[in-house]
Every structure is written in C-alpha cells, then in structure tokens.
Amino acid sequence: MSLAKPMVAERLERPVSSRGHSMQIRGLSAYYGAKKAVDGITMDIPANHITALIGPSGCGKSTVIRCLNRMHEVVRGARAEGEVLLDGENIYGPGIDPVQVRRLIGMVFQKPNPFPMMSVYDNVIAGLKLNGRLDKREADAIVERSLRQAALWDEVKDKLQASGAALSGGQQQRLCIARTLAVEPEVILMDEPASALDPISTLKIEDLMQELRERYTIVVVTHNMQQAARVSDFTAFMLAGDDRVGRLVEVGPTDEMFTRPTEKRTEDYITGRFG
Amino acid sequence: MSAELLGQSRGSSHQGDSLFERSILSLAFVPVGLLLLLVALLWYDAWPALARYGVRFFTTNTWDPVFENFGAAAFIYGTVITSLLGLVIATPLAIGAALFLAAYAPEWLQGPVAFTIELLAAIPSIIYGLWGFFVLAPLMRSTVEPFLKETLGAIPILGALFSGPTIGKDLLTAGLILAIMILPTITSISREVIRSVPDNQREGMLGLGATRFEMIRYAVLPYARPGLIGAAILGLARALGETMAVTMVIGNSSTRITPSLFTPGYTLASVIANQFTEADKEIYFSAIVALSLVLLLVSLVLNVMARVLVARTTRGPLGVRN
C-alpha cells in the first residue's frame, strides 16, 4: 500500500462502506526551529471512533494534531520526527507527497475559515476543483450531499451563490466541515472546532461529529473537558513539563479516563485542580 | 468630600477633553483646507484659458503660444500612454516579486531584498532621469527598438505600435523608465497585502490537498486581489505625476498623436516643467495652469480609488471577521 498518486486514486474509488481507517503515532516529536514543542508521542487512533486530545494551553495538543496530516511543517522552520502511520503506512516515509496526505486526512480549523471570495457552492467544491474534471451535475450532487452530511443544507440551500463569509460563525464552521467532507477523506482532524462558536452552534457541531463517526475516523483537539467527555470514545491527556515540552500522560477509553484515571496528574487536571 | 473631589475632577477633565477635541479637530481640517485652497487657486488662474477654449482645450493637439492656440490632447495622450505602459510592464513583475518575497523566499533573503526595494523607491527621480538619458535611451535607439521593429513591427495592426524611425527618446522609453520607477512602490505594497492574507486561508486550502501553487492561485491571490489592484493604482498615480525622469527621456518635441510608441512625446507634467518660465502672455500662463489642474484631478481620482480598494482588503472582504 502506497500513498503515491496511483494508489491514492485507487483508494478514492473504493466504496464508502468498506472504509475504516486507523492511525498509529510512533515516537512523534515536533519542533519549531530549534525549540522542541512535543516529545515522543506514541498512541493509536482507532478507525471509526472519535479520539480527543486534551490538556492545558501550551501542552502541544494542536501541534500533535497538525503533525497528523503534515500541516505542522507548513509553518516556517517547523518540522517533525518519528512515524505517523495511516493504515500501516508511514505518512512521513520517503517519497510520500504531503499534498496527497492532506487529501486523505482532512482538517477543520479552530477559527472558521471559508474562502470569502467564493460562494457557498464554490467553497464546498473548492477541494474537488483542484483535481479538475467535474461536470455540473456531478458537482451539484456533491455539494448537496456534503452540505447534508454537515447538517447545513436546509439552512443554505436557497443561498448557495451567496458568499461563504455571509453565513453566521456556526454555519461557516459547518461549511468548512462540508468542504472537508466533499473530498471524501479517510480521517478528519478537528482542531478545537467549536471554540470560537456559541453554545448552540457548539452543540450542532458535536451532534454532527457523532454522525460522522459512522463513516470517518475523527481526531479532535479540545480545551473543553466536558466536550471531550461528551463526544469522544478515546481520550489522550497531554501535559507540558517544566521544560515546556509537551508529552503524553496517558490515553484510554474516555469513560475510564474521566472516572478512574491511572495517573495522578490526569485526575488533578480532570477534577479542575490546575489548567 | 471624596464625591465632591470626584465630581470636580471629572468636570475639569471633561472640559479639557472637549478643548483638546476641538483643537485636534481644527488640525484635521488643515490638509483638507490646503487642498481646497490649491484647487481654488489653480481654478482661478486656469479660468481664462478654460473659458476661452472650452472643450477644445481637451480635444485639440495644437500647442502654439505665438498664435495663442492651446489644446492639451497630445499631452493628455502622452501622460496616459506612458503611465499605462509603465503600469502594464511593472505590475506583473512587481506582483511576481512580491509573491516570491512573501511566499517562497527564505527568511534570510526576505529582509535584504525588501530593504533594497524600499531603497529603490527612495532614489530621487533626477537620478533615474540621468540614467535614462545616458544609458537607457541610447540602448533603446541602437538595440531594443530596432529589434522590436523587426519582430513585432511586422505583425499587422499591432505592428503600428512599433513603426517609424527609432529615436530612443520617445513614449516607449518614457514608459519603460516609469515602469522601473513604480516597480518598487507596487512591489512593496503588494508584499504587504499578500502578507496580510490570514494564515487560516492558506491552511484551509492546503488542508484540502492543494499544492503551494494552487494555494496561492485559489486562496491567496483572490483574497489579496482588491489590495493588489490598489497597489497598481498607487503606482499609476505616481507615474502620472512623475516629471523629471520622463522629461529627460520622452523627447519633448512633438504634439502629434500617432499610434507608434517610437514617437517623441510630451506629458502634462513635463510641459508644465519645461514651459512655465516661458509663459510671457497671460493666456499662455493660464493654459499651463489649466494643464496642472487636469493632472491634479486625474491623480486625485485615482488615489481615492486606490484607497477604497486597499481599505476593503485590510478590513477583510465581504464581512469576514478575523
């Protein structure tokens, strides 16, 4: 199995039902220039489940999630070491094209970032347009399907030609999710997807995540422990030491982590003693 | 007692506030007042010519102080052609350079190159003029223009732009020197505009599986477009008003309007600079002032347009909150 281009095309042809993609992180360290931000993360991300990364500010959880689709390295001077496997294949391996990695591992960002100069419609198919060849009927179908999956169709079906920036904050974030779904990734990374949103929009995003779990493997970073407890199946707790380098403290099924954590530091954080 | 003190101090500071507000308000009107005064004086001096020649002042190209026939069409034409030529040559180069600096150049290269570009913008125009006169114009006459005439000159219709004797001091050379002069302005503003595109736009496009080129093409350039247009218009405004360097390379001899870029021409600014000391008759002087009024109004309109466009980008287009 290779992430080189022909194999990617083959993967994308596969029917959705046969999907189920897991990831493994093996000894991942990340740097900004000479400064180490994250050290030696090793954990598994099971297929068709939601894995939450929690921890106080500055613990490196956003850095870790950005390493999972090679988005970390687009920051000037940033680099990563170690292995991240998608279905057993190292996305940091030699000859792997980061552009193809990002096609397969989609990302939703903290702040809604629709393309303001594009319509709602064009925002959804932006990723597909990159690959060219898309007839109108096909595009219409993909736009409707993606917006329905993102629970946004009913709210925007009459204003598909309006600017993506004309929507409310919560709608913009669901538009960004629809845009990610349109390219049919295997894994979806969400970096604090609801932190800039009001409580009702947050609830909508959380409900949406539950539905998307049927089809996708999801990793979510959140600073909100209640949110992690509500939405996730597995939780990883990270903490930065005195050297301000983030490390994984423990990872496990969410209900165990929140009821009987094995580590004292996890318990302290979860019960609100710090952070 | 403390309440009294509080009330008192609040009262006095409130008085100070309004005094301060009124004084800075009047300061803010100083530039506005100066501009209105300038236009009014130009209008006053230009009026005899404008009243006597009317629309003919803008539509005819005779400029004959002896028989008192004044028409600015050739100068307006020369100004517009050389400025647009400069803009057309400079804009693609400037945006390319700005993209390289903002998106591709390694950090150690960005600072020095950006600094050099800013420095280019600060070179006095007489230096560009001297260089144009002694280096560029002879080169154009001996090499570039004969080459253009042989290659592009053979094409029907387009060839008309490159016909006639190659003199070296003409519209093309003036346009080229303007392009060189406005290149740093457009580059440095474009660079700022491109840098101000939020990272989340870039990452949003990369996250969909875009290459770096696709990210620039579909996320960065559309977002930056109003600002880039603004940068180009600011460059155009500078080209319109540029006097010294253009005067030295444009030829200053002909009031003919012909399609060939090899025609020696004249711009509004260079006529004013060359002839205001010779204006011995009142109507001659008035005609020259009228030229400056035309130039001022054209520059004003373009500057206002540029500002509106740039403001739209920095605030974020279409109501995005960033």
Coordinates of C-alpha atoms in Angstrom, one line a residue:
Chain A
M1 CA 0.0 0.0 0.0
S2 CA 1.5 3.3 -1.0
L3 CA 0.4 6.9 -0.7
A4 CA 1.9 7.7 -4.1
K5 CA -0.5 9.1 -6.6
P6 CA -1.9 6.0 -8.5
M7 CA -2.6 4.2 -5.2
V8 CA -4.5 7.3 -3.9
A9 CA -6.7 7.3 -6.9
E10 CA -7.4 3.6 -6.3
R11 CA -8.3 4.3 -2.7
L12 CA -10.7 7.0 -3.6
E13 CA -12.6 4.7 -5.9
R14 CA -13.3 2.3 -3.1
P15 CA -16.9 2.3 -1.9
V16 CA -17.5 4.2 1.3
S17 CA -18.9 1.2 3.2
S18 CA -15.6 -0.6 3.1
R19 CA -13.8 2.2 4.8
G20 CA -12.4 2.1 8.2
H21 CA -9.0 3.8 8.6
S22 CA -6.9 3.7 11.7
M23 CA -3.8 5.7 12.5
Q24 CA -0.8 5.0 14.7
I25 CA 1.6 7.6 16.2
R26 CA 5.1 6.2 16.9
G27 CA 7.6 8.3 18.8
L28 CA 6.4 11.6 17.3
S29 CA 8.4 14.7 18.3
A30 CA 7.8 18.2 16.8
Y31 CA 10.0 21.3 16.7
Y32 CA 9.6 25.0 15.9
G33 CA 13.1 25.9 14.7
A34 CA 15.4 24.6 17.5
K35 CA 12.7 24.5 20.1
K36 CA 11.2 21.2 20.8
A37 CA 7.4 21.5 21.3
V38 CA 6.3 17.9 21.6
D39 CA 8.3 14.9 22.7
G40 CA 7.9 11.2 21.9
I41 CA 4.2 10.8 21.5
T42 CA 3.1 7.2 20.9
M43 CA -0.6 6.3 20.7
D44 CA -3.2 4.6 18.5
I45 CA -6.2 6.2 16.7
P46 CA -8.8 3.5 16.1
A47 CA -10.9 3.5 13.0
N48 CA -14.5 5.0 13.1
H49 CA -14.1 6.3 16.6
I50 CA -13.6 9.8 18.0
T51 CA -10.3 10.3 19.7
A52 CA -9.9 13.5 21.8
L53 CA -6.7 15.2 22.7
I54 CA -7.0 17.3 25.9
G55 CA -4.6 19.2 28.1
P56 CA -3.9 22.7 29.3
S57 CA -2.8 25.6 27.0
G58 CA 0.7 25.1 25.6
C59 CA 0.8 21.3 26.1
G60 CA 1.3 20.8 22.4
K61 CA -2.1 19.1 21.5
S62 CA -2.6 21.4 18.5
T63 CA 0.9 20.7 17.3
V64 CA 0.3 17.0 17.5
I65 CA -2.9 17.1 15.5
R66 CA -1.2 19.3 12.9
C67 CA 1.5 16.6 12.6
L68 CA -1.1 14.0 11.7
N69 CA -1.6 15.5 8.2
R70 CA 1.7 17.1 7.8
M71 CA 0.2 20.6 8.3
H72 CA 2.7 21.3 11.1
E73 CA 5.6 21.7 8.6
V74 CA 3.9 24.5 6.6
V75 CA 4.9 26.9 9.4
R76 CA 8.3 28.3 8.7
G77 CA 11.1 26.4 10.5
A78 CA 8.7 23.7 11.8
R79 CA 9.5 20.0 11.5
A80 CA 8.5 16.7 12.9
E81 CA 10.4 13.4 13.7
G82 CA 9.0 9.9 14.3
E83 CA 6.3 8.0 12.5
V84 CA 2.7 8.5 11.8
L85 CA 1.0 5.6 10.2
L86 CA -2.2 5.6 8.1
D87 CA -3.4 2.1 7.7
G88 CA 0.1 0.9 8.4
E89 CA 1.9 3.3 6.0
N90 CA 4.2 6.0 7.3
I91 CA 3.0 9.4 6.1
Y92 CA 6.5 10.7 6.9
G93 CA 8.1 8.0 4.8
P94 CA 10.4 8.7 1.9
G95 CA 8.7 9.6 -1.4
I96 CA 5.4 10.5 0.3
D97 CA 3.7 13.6 -1.1
P98 CA 2.4 15.8 1.7
V99 CA -0.2 17.2 -0.7
Q100 CA -1.7 13.6 -1.1
V101 CA -1.5 13.1 2.7
R102 CA -3.7 16.2 3.2
R103 CA -6.2 14.9 0.6
L104 CA -6.7 11.8 2.6
I105 CA -6.6 13.3 6.1
G106 CA -8.8 16.4 6.1
M107 CA -8.7 19.2 8.6
V108 CA -11.2 21.6 10.3
F109 CA -9.6 24.6 12.0
Q110 CA -10.2 26.4 15.2
K111 CA -11.5 29.6 13.5
P112 CA -14.0 29.1 10.7
N113 CA -12.1 29.9 7.5
P114 CA -14.4 29.8 4.5
F115 CA -12.9 31.4 1.4
P116 CA -14.7 34.8 1.4
M117 CA -14.3 35.5 -2.3
M118 CA -16.1 32.2 -3.2
S119 CA -19.8 31.4 -3.0
V120 CA -21.1 28.8 -0.6
Y121 CA -21.3 26.4 -3.5
D122 CA -17.7 27.1 -4.7
N123 CA -16.4 26.7 -1.1
V124 CA -17.8 23.2 -0.9
I125 CA -16.3 22.0 -4.2
A126 CA -13.0 24.0 -3.8
G127 CA -11.0 20.9 -3.0
L128 CA -12.5 18.9 -5.9
K129 CA -11.8 21.7 -8.3
L130 CA -8.1 21.3 -7.5
N131 CA -8.3 17.9 -9.2
G132 CA -10.0 19.4 -12.3
R133 CA -12.7 17.4 -14.2
L134 CA -16.1 18.0 -12.6
D135 CA -19.3 18.3 -14.6
K136 CA -22.1 20.5 -13.4
R137 CA -24.5 17.6 -12.4
E138 CA -21.8 15.8 -10.5
A139 CA -20.8 19.0 -8.7
D140 CA -24.4 19.7 -7.8
A141 CA -24.8 16.3 -6.3
I142 CA -21.6 16.5 -4.3
V143 CA -22.5 20.0 -3.0
E144 CA -25.9 18.8 -1.8
R145 CA -24.5 15.6 -0.3
S146 CA -21.7 17.3 1.6
L147 CA -23.9 20.1 2.9
R148 CA -26.5 17.5 4.1
Q149 CA -23.8 15.5 5.8
A150 CA -22.6 18.7 7.5
A151 CA -26.2 19.4 8.6
L152 CA -26.2 22.7 6.8
W153 CA -28.2 22.0 3.6
D154 CA -31.6 23.2 4.9
E155 CA -30.1 26.5 6.1
V156 CA -28.2 27.4 2.9
K157 CA -30.0 25.6 0.0
D158 CA -31.5 28.9 -1.0
K159 CA -28.3 30.9 -0.9
L160 CA -25.7 28.7 -2.5
Q161 CA -24.5 31.6 -4.5
A162 CA -24.1 33.9 -1.5
S163 CA -20.5 34.5 -0.2
G164 CA -19.2 31.9 2.2
A165 CA -18.4 34.7 4.6
A166 CA -22.0 35.9 4.7
L167 CA -23.0 33.0 6.9
S168 CA -23.0 33.0 10.7
G169 CA -20.0 31.7 12.6
G170 CA -21.5 28.3 13.3
Q171 CA -22.7 28.0 9.7
Q172 CA -19.3 28.9 8.5
Q173 CA -17.7 26.2 10.5
R174 CA -20.2 23.6 9.2
L175 CA -19.4 24.9 5.7
C176 CA -15.8 24.2 6.4
I177 CA -16.7 20.7 7.5
A178 CA -18.8 20.2 4.3
R179 CA -15.8 21.4 2.3
T180 CA -13.6 18.8 4.0
L181 CA -16.2 16.0 3.5
A182 CA -16.6 16.9 -0.2
V183 CA -13.1 15.5 -1.0
E184 CA -14.0 12.3 0.9
P185 CA -11.0 12.0 3.2
E186 CA -10.3 8.9 5.3
V187 CA -9.6 10.7 8.6
I188 CA -10.9 14.1 9.7
L189 CA -8.8 16.2 12.1
M190 CA -10.6 18.9 14.1
D191 CA -8.5 21.5 15.9
E192 CA -10.8 23.0 18.6
P193 CA -13.6 23.2 16.0
A194 CA -16.2 24.8 18.4
S195 CA -14.0 27.1 20.5
A196 CA -15.0 30.2 18.5
L197 CA -18.7 29.3 18.5
D198 CA -21.7 30.0 20.7
P199 CA -23.2 27.1 22.8
I200 CA -26.0 26.2 20.3
S201 CA -23.6 26.1 17.3
T202 CA -21.2 24.0 19.5
L203 CA -24.0 21.5 20.2
K204 CA -24.7 21.3 16.5
I205 CA -21.0 20.5 15.7
E206 CA -20.9 17.9 18.5
D207 CA -24.1 16.2 17.1
L208 CA -22.5 16.3 13.7
M209 CA -19.4 14.6 14.9
Q210 CA -21.5 11.7 16.3
E211 CA -23.0 11.2 12.9
L212 CA -19.7 11.5 11.0
R213 CA -18.1 8.8 13.2
E214 CA -20.2 6.2 11.2
R215 CA -18.1 7.0 8.2
Y216 CA -14.9 8.6 9.3
T217 CA -12.2 8.3 11.8
I218 CA -12.0 11.5 13.8
V219 CA -9.4 13.2 15.9
V220 CA -10.4 16.3 17.9
V221 CA -8.4 18.7 20.0
T222 CA -10.4 20.4 22.7
H223 CA -9.6 22.5 25.7
N224 CA -13.1 21.8 27.0
M225 CA -13.1 18.7 29.1
Q226 CA -16.9 18.4 29.2
Q227 CA -16.8 18.4 25.4
A228 CA -14.2 15.6 25.3
A229 CA -16.3 13.6 27.8
R230 CA -19.5 14.2 25.7
V231 CA -18.2 13.4 22.2
S232 CA -15.2 11.2 22.3
D233 CA -14.6 7.4 22.6
F234 CA -11.0 7.7 23.5
T235 CA -9.1 10.5 25.3
A236 CA -5.4 11.3 25.3
F237 CA -4.2 13.6 28.0
M238 CA -1.1 15.8 27.3
L239 CA 0.9 18.0 29.6
A240 CA 3.9 20.2 29.3
G241 CA 6.6 19.8 31.9
D242 CA 8.9 22.5 33.4
D243 CA 10.9 22.4 30.1
R244 CA 7.7 23.4 28.3
V245 CA 7.9 20.4 26.1
G246 CA 4.5 18.6 25.7
R247 CA 4.3 14.9 26.5
L248 CA 1.5 12.3 26.5
V249 CA 0.5 11.4 30.1
E250 CA -2.0 8.7 29.3
V251 CA -4.5 7.6 26.7
G252 CA -7.5 5.3 27.2
P253 CA -11.3 4.9 26.7
T254 CA -13.0 8.2 27.6
D255 CA -15.2 6.8 30.3
E256 CA -12.3 5.3 32.1
M257 CA -10.2 8.4 31.8
F258 CA -12.9 10.5 33.3
T259 CA -13.9 8.1 36.1
R260 CA -10.7 6.3 37.2
P261 CA -7.6 7.7 35.5
T262 CA -4.4 5.8 36.3
E263 CA -2.2 8.8 36.6
K264 CA -2.5 11.3 39.4
R265 CA -1.8 14.3 37.1
T266 CA -4.7 13.3 34.9
E267 CA -7.0 13.2 37.9
D268 CA -5.8 16.6 39.1
Y269 CA -6.5 18.1 35.7
I270 CA -9.9 16.5 35.2
T271 CA -11.1 17.5 38.6
G272 CA -10.0 21.0 37.9
R273 CA -7.1 21.3 40.3
F274 CA -5.0 23.0 37.6
G275 CA -5.1 24.1 34.0
Chain B
M1 CA -15.8 65.1 50.3
S2 CA -14.4 62.4 48.1
A3 CA -17.6 62.6 46.0
E4 CA -17.1 66.3 45.6
L5 CA -13.5 65.8 44.5
L6 CA -14.5 63.2 42.1
G7 CA -17.2 65.4 40.6
Q8 CA -14.8 68.3 40.4
S9 CA -12.0 66.4 38.7
R10 CA -14.5 64.8 36.3
G11 CA -15.8 68.2 35.4
S12 CA -12.5 69.7 34.7
S13 CA -11.2 66.8 32.8
H14 CA -14.3 66.8 30.7
Q15 CA -13.6 70.5 29.9
G16 CA -10.0 69.6 29.0
D17 CA -11.3 66.8 26.8
S18 CA -13.6 69.0 24.7
L19 CA -10.9 71.6 24.3
F20 CA -8.5 69.0 23.1
E21 CA -11.1 67.5 20.8
R22 CA -11.8 70.9 19.3
S23 CA -8.2 71.7 18.7
I24 CA -7.3 68.4 17.0
L25 CA -10.5 68.7 15.0
S26 CA -9.3 72.0 13.6
L27 CA -5.9 70.5 12.9
A28 CA -7.6 67.7 10.9
F29 CA -9.1 70.3 8.7
V30 CA -5.8 71.9 7.8
P31 CA -4.9 69.4 5.0
V32 CA -8.5 69.5 3.7
G33 CA -8.4 73.3 3.7
L34 CA -5.0 73.3 1.9
L35 CA -6.3 71.0 -0.8
L36 CA -9.4 73.1 -1.4
L37 CA -7.3 76.3 -1.5
L38 CA -4.9 74.7 -4.0
V39 CA -7.7 73.7 -6.3
A40 CA -9.4 77.1 -5.9
L41 CA -6.2 79.0 -6.9
L42 CA -5.5 76.7 -9.8
W43 CA -9.1 77.1 -11.0
Y44 CA -8.8 80.9 -10.7
D45 CA -5.6 81.1 -12.8
A46 CA -6.8 78.4 -15.3
W47 CA -10.2 80.1 -15.8
P48 CA -9.2 82.5 -18.7
A49 CA -7.9 79.6 -20.8
L50 CA -10.7 77.2 -19.9
A51 CA -13.3 79.9 -20.7
R52 CA -11.6 80.9 -24.0
Y53 CA -11.0 77.4 -25.4
G54 CA -13.7 75.3 -23.6
V55 CA -13.8 71.7 -24.7
R56 CA -11.3 72.4 -27.4
F57 CA -8.7 72.6 -24.8
F58 CA -9.1 68.9 -24.2
T59 CA -9.7 67.7 -27.7
T60 CA -7.2 69.5 -29.9
N61 CA -3.5 68.9 -30.0
T62 CA -2.2 72.3 -31.3
W63 CA 0.0 74.0 -28.8
D64 CA 1.0 77.3 -30.3
P65 CA 1.9 80.1 -28.0
V66 CA 2.6 82.5 -30.9
F67 CA -0.9 82.3 -32.3
E68 CA -2.5 81.6 -28.9
N69 CA -3.9 78.2 -29.9
F70 CA -3.8 75.9 -26.9
G71 CA -5.0 72.3 -26.9
A72 CA -3.8 69.7 -24.4
A73 CA -4.9 66.5 -26.1
A74 CA -1.4 65.4 -27.1
F75 CA -0.1 65.9 -23.5
I76 CA -3.0 64.1 -22.0
Y77 CA -2.4 61.3 -24.5
G78 CA 1.3 61.2 -23.7
T79 CA 0.6 61.1 -20.0
V80 CA -2.0 58.4 -20.2
I81 CA 0.1 56.2 -22.7
T82 CA 3.4 56.4 -20.8
S83 CA 1.7 55.8 -17.4
L84 CA -0.4 52.9 -18.7
L85 CA 2.7 51.5 -20.4
G86 CA 4.6 51.8 -17.1
L87 CA 1.8 50.1 -15.3
V88 CA 1.4 47.2 -17.7
I89 CA 5.1 46.5 -17.6
A90 CA 5.6 47.0 -13.9
T91 CA 2.5 45.3 -12.4
P92 CA 3.2 41.6 -13.4
L93 CA 6.9 41.9 -12.4
A94 CA 6.0 43.6 -9.1
I95 CA 3.4 41.1 -8.1
G96 CA 5.7 38.2 -9.1
A97 CA 8.5 39.7 -7.0
A98 CA 6.1 40.3 -4.1
L99 CA 4.8 36.7 -4.2
F100 CA 8.3 35.4 -4.2
L101 CA 9.3 37.5 -1.3
A102 CA 6.1 36.8 0.7
A103 CA 5.7 33.1 -0.1
Y104 CA 8.8 31.5 -1.4
A105 CA 12.0 33.4 -0.3
P106 CA 13.9 32.0 2.7
E107 CA 13.8 34.3 5.7
W108 CA 17.4 35.4 5.4
L109 CA 16.8 36.7 1.9
Q110 CA 13.5 38.5 2.6
G111 CA 14.8 41.3 4.7
P112 CA 17.7 42.4 2.5
V113 CA 15.7 42.2 -0.7
A114 CA 12.7 44.0 0.8
F115 CA 15.1 46.7 2.1
T116 CA 16.7 47.1 -1.3
I117 CA 13.3 47.5 -2.9
E118 CA 12.3 50.2 -0.4
L119 CA 15.6 51.9 -1.2
L120 CA 14.9 51.9 -4.9
A121 CA 11.6 53.8 -4.2
A122 CA 13.6 56.5 -2.4
I123 CA 16.0 57.3 -5.2
P124 CA 15.4 60.9 -6.5
S125 CA 13.9 60.9 -9.9
I126 CA 16.6 63.0 -11.4
I127 CA 18.9 60.1 -11.0
Y128 CA 16.6 57.8 -12.9
G129 CA 16.4 60.6 -15.4
L130 CA 20.1 60.9 -15.9
W131 CA 20.4 57.1 -16.2
G132 CA 17.6 57.0 -18.7
F133 CA 19.2 59.8 -20.7
F134 CA 22.7 58.4 -20.8
V135 CA 22.2 54.7 -20.7
L136 CA 18.6 53.6 -21.4
A137 CA 17.8 55.9 -24.3
P138 CA 20.9 55.1 -26.3
L139 CA 20.4 51.4 -25.7
M140 CA 16.7 51.7 -26.9
R141 CA 17.8 53.5 -30.0
S142 CA 20.6 51.2 -31.0
T143 CA 19.3 47.8 -29.9
V144 CA 15.9 47.4 -28.4
E145 CA 13.8 49.5 -30.7
P146 CA 15.3 48.2 -34.0
F147 CA 14.8 44.7 -32.6
L148 CA 11.1 45.4 -31.7
K149 CA 10.6 47.0 -35.1
E150 CA 11.9 43.9 -37.0
T151 CA 10.0 41.4 -34.9
L152 CA 6.7 42.9 -33.6
G153 CA 6.7 45.6 -36.2
A154 CA 5.9 43.1 -39.0
I155 CA 2.6 42.0 -37.3
P156 CA -0.4 43.7 -38.8
I157 CA -2.3 46.2 -36.6
L158 CA 0.0 45.6 -33.5
G159 CA 3.0 46.5 -35.7
A160 CA 1.7 50.1 -35.9
L161 CA 2.9 50.5 -32.3
F162 CA 6.5 49.8 -33.4
S163 CA 6.8 51.7 -36.6
G164 CA 8.7 54.8 -37.7
P165 CA 12.3 55.9 -37.0
T166 CA 13.8 54.7 -33.8
I167 CA 14.9 57.7 -31.9
G168 CA 15.4 56.4 -28.4
K169 CA 13.8 59.4 -26.7
D170 CA 10.1 58.6 -27.1
L171 CA 6.9 57.3 -25.5
L172 CA 8.3 53.7 -25.1
T173 CA 11.4 54.8 -23.3
A174 CA 9.4 57.1 -21.0
G175 CA 7.0 54.2 -20.3
L176 CA 9.9 51.9 -19.5
I177 CA 11.6 54.4 -17.1
L178 CA 8.2 54.9 -15.4
A179 CA 7.9 51.1 -15.1
I180 CA 11.3 50.9 -13.4
M181 CA 10.3 53.8 -11.1
I182 CA 7.0 52.5 -10.0
L183 CA 8.1 48.9 -9.7
P184 CA 9.4 49.3 -6.1
T185 CA 6.2 51.0 -5.0
I186 CA 3.9 48.3 -6.3
T187 CA 6.2 45.5 -5.1
S188 CA 6.4 46.7 -1.5
I189 CA 2.6 47.4 -1.2
S190 CA 1.8 44.1 -2.9
R191 CA 4.1 42.3 -0.5
E192 CA 2.3 43.8 2.5
V193 CA -1.1 43.0 1.0
I194 CA 0.0 39.3 0.4
R195 CA 1.5 39.0 3.9
S196 CA -1.8 40.3 5.4
V197 CA -3.7 37.4 3.9
P198 CA -4.6 35.4 7.1
D199 CA -2.7 32.1 7.5
N200 CA -6.0 30.3 8.0
Q201 CA -6.9 31.0 4.4
R202 CA -3.6 29.4 3.3
E203 CA -4.0 26.4 5.6
G204 CA -7.7 26.0 4.6
M205 CA -6.6 25.5 1.0
L206 CA -3.6 23.3 1.9
G207 CA -5.9 21.2 4.1
L208 CA -8.0 20.3 1.0
G209 CA -4.9 18.9 -0.7
A210 CA -3.7 21.9 -2.6
T211 CA -0.1 22.3 -3.8
R212 CA 1.6 25.5 -2.9
F213 CA 0.9 27.0 -6.3
E214 CA -2.8 26.0 -6.0
M215 CA -2.9 27.6 -2.6
I216 CA -1.6 30.9 -4.0
R217 CA -3.8 30.7 -7.1
Y218 CA -7.1 29.9 -5.3
A219 CA -6.7 31.2 -1.8
V220 CA -4.0 33.9 -1.6
L221 CA -4.5 35.9 -4.8
P222 CA -8.3 36.1 -4.7
Y223 CA -8.2 37.3 -1.1
A224 CA -5.5 39.8 -1.9
R225 CA -6.9 41.0 -5.2
P226 CA -8.5 44.3 -4.1
G227 CA -5.3 45.2 -2.4
L228 CA -3.2 44.3 -5.4
I229 CA -5.4 46.5 -7.6
G230 CA -4.9 49.3 -5.1
A231 CA -1.2 48.8 -5.2
A232 CA -1.2 49.0 -9.0
I233 CA -3.3 52.2 -8.9
L234 CA -1.0 53.9 -6.4
G235 CA 1.8 53.0 -8.9
L236 CA -0.2 54.5 -11.7
A237 CA -0.8 57.7 -9.7
R238 CA 3.0 58.0 -9.1
A239 CA 3.6 57.5 -12.9
L240 CA 1.0 60.2 -13.8
G241 CA 2.7 62.8 -11.7
E242 CA 6.3 61.9 -12.4
T243 CA 8.1 64.8 -14.1
M244 CA 11.8 64.9 -14.1
A245 CA 12.8 61.5 -15.4
V246 CA 10.1 61.4 -18.0
T247 CA 11.0 64.9 -19.3
M248 CA 14.6 63.7 -19.8
V249 CA 13.7 60.7 -22.0
I250 CA 10.4 61.4 -23.7
G251 CA 11.7 63.8 -26.4
N252 CA 9.6 66.9 -25.5
S253 CA 9.2 67.8 -29.2
S254 CA 6.1 66.5 -30.8
T255 CA 2.4 67.3 -30.3
R256 CA 1.4 64.7 -32.9
I257 CA -0.8 61.9 -31.8
T258 CA 0.3 58.7 -33.7
P259 CA -0.1 55.1 -32.8
S260 CA 3.7 54.5 -32.8
L261 CA 5.4 54.2 -29.4
F262 CA 8.6 55.4 -31.2
T263 CA 7.0 58.9 -31.4
P264 CA 8.7 61.5 -29.3
G265 CA 6.0 62.9 -27.0
Y266 CA 5.2 65.1 -24.1
T267 CA 3.4 64.6 -20.8
L268 CA 1.3 67.1 -18.8
A269 CA 3.9 67.2 -16.1
S270 CA 6.9 67.7 -18.5
V271 CA 5.2 70.5 -20.4
I272 CA 4.5 72.3 -17.2
A273 CA 8.1 71.9 -16.0
N274 CA 9.5 73.0 -19.4
Q275 CA 7.3 75.9 -20.2
F276 CA 6.1 77.7 -17.1
T277 CA 9.1 80.0 -17.1
E278 CA 8.5 80.9 -20.8
A279 CA 4.9 81.9 -20.3
D280 CA 5.1 85.5 -21.2
K281 CA 1.4 86.1 -22.0
E282 CA -1.4 85.8 -19.6
I283 CA -3.3 83.3 -21.7
Y284 CA -0.2 81.1 -22.1
F285 CA 0.3 81.1 -18.4
S286 CA -3.4 80.3 -17.8
A287 CA -3.2 77.4 -20.3
I288 CA -0.3 75.9 -18.4
V289 CA -2.1 76.2 -15.1
A290 CA -5.1 74.5 -16.7
L291 CA -2.8 71.6 -17.5
S292 CA -1.8 71.3 -13.9
L293 CA -5.5 71.3 -12.9
V294 CA -6.2 68.4 -15.3
L295 CA -3.2 66.5 -13.9
L296 CA -4.2 67.1 -10.3
L297 CA -7.8 66.0 -10.9
V298 CA -6.7 62.8 -12.6
S299 CA -4.3 61.9 -9.8
L300 CA -6.9 62.7 -7.1
V301 CA -9.5 60.4 -8.7
L302 CA -7.0 57.5 -9.0
N303 CA -5.7 58.0 -5.4
V304 CA -9.2 57.9 -4.0
M305 CA -10.0 54.7 -5.9
A306 CA -6.8 53.1 -4.7
R307 CA -7.6 53.9 -1.1
V308 CA -11.1 52.5 -1.2
L309 CA -9.7 49.2 -2.7
V310 CA -6.9 48.8 -0.2
A311 CA -9.2 49.5 2.7
R312 CA -11.5 46.8 1.5
T313 CA -8.7 44.2 1.7
T314 CA -7.2 45.2 5.1
R315 CA -10.7 45.1 6.7
G316 CA -11.3 41.7 5.1
P317 CA -13.6 41.4 2.1
L318 CA -17.2 40.7 2.3
G319 CA -17.6 41.0 6.1
V320 CA -15.2 38.3 7.3
R321 CA -14.3 38.8 10.9
N322 CA -10.7 38.0 11.5

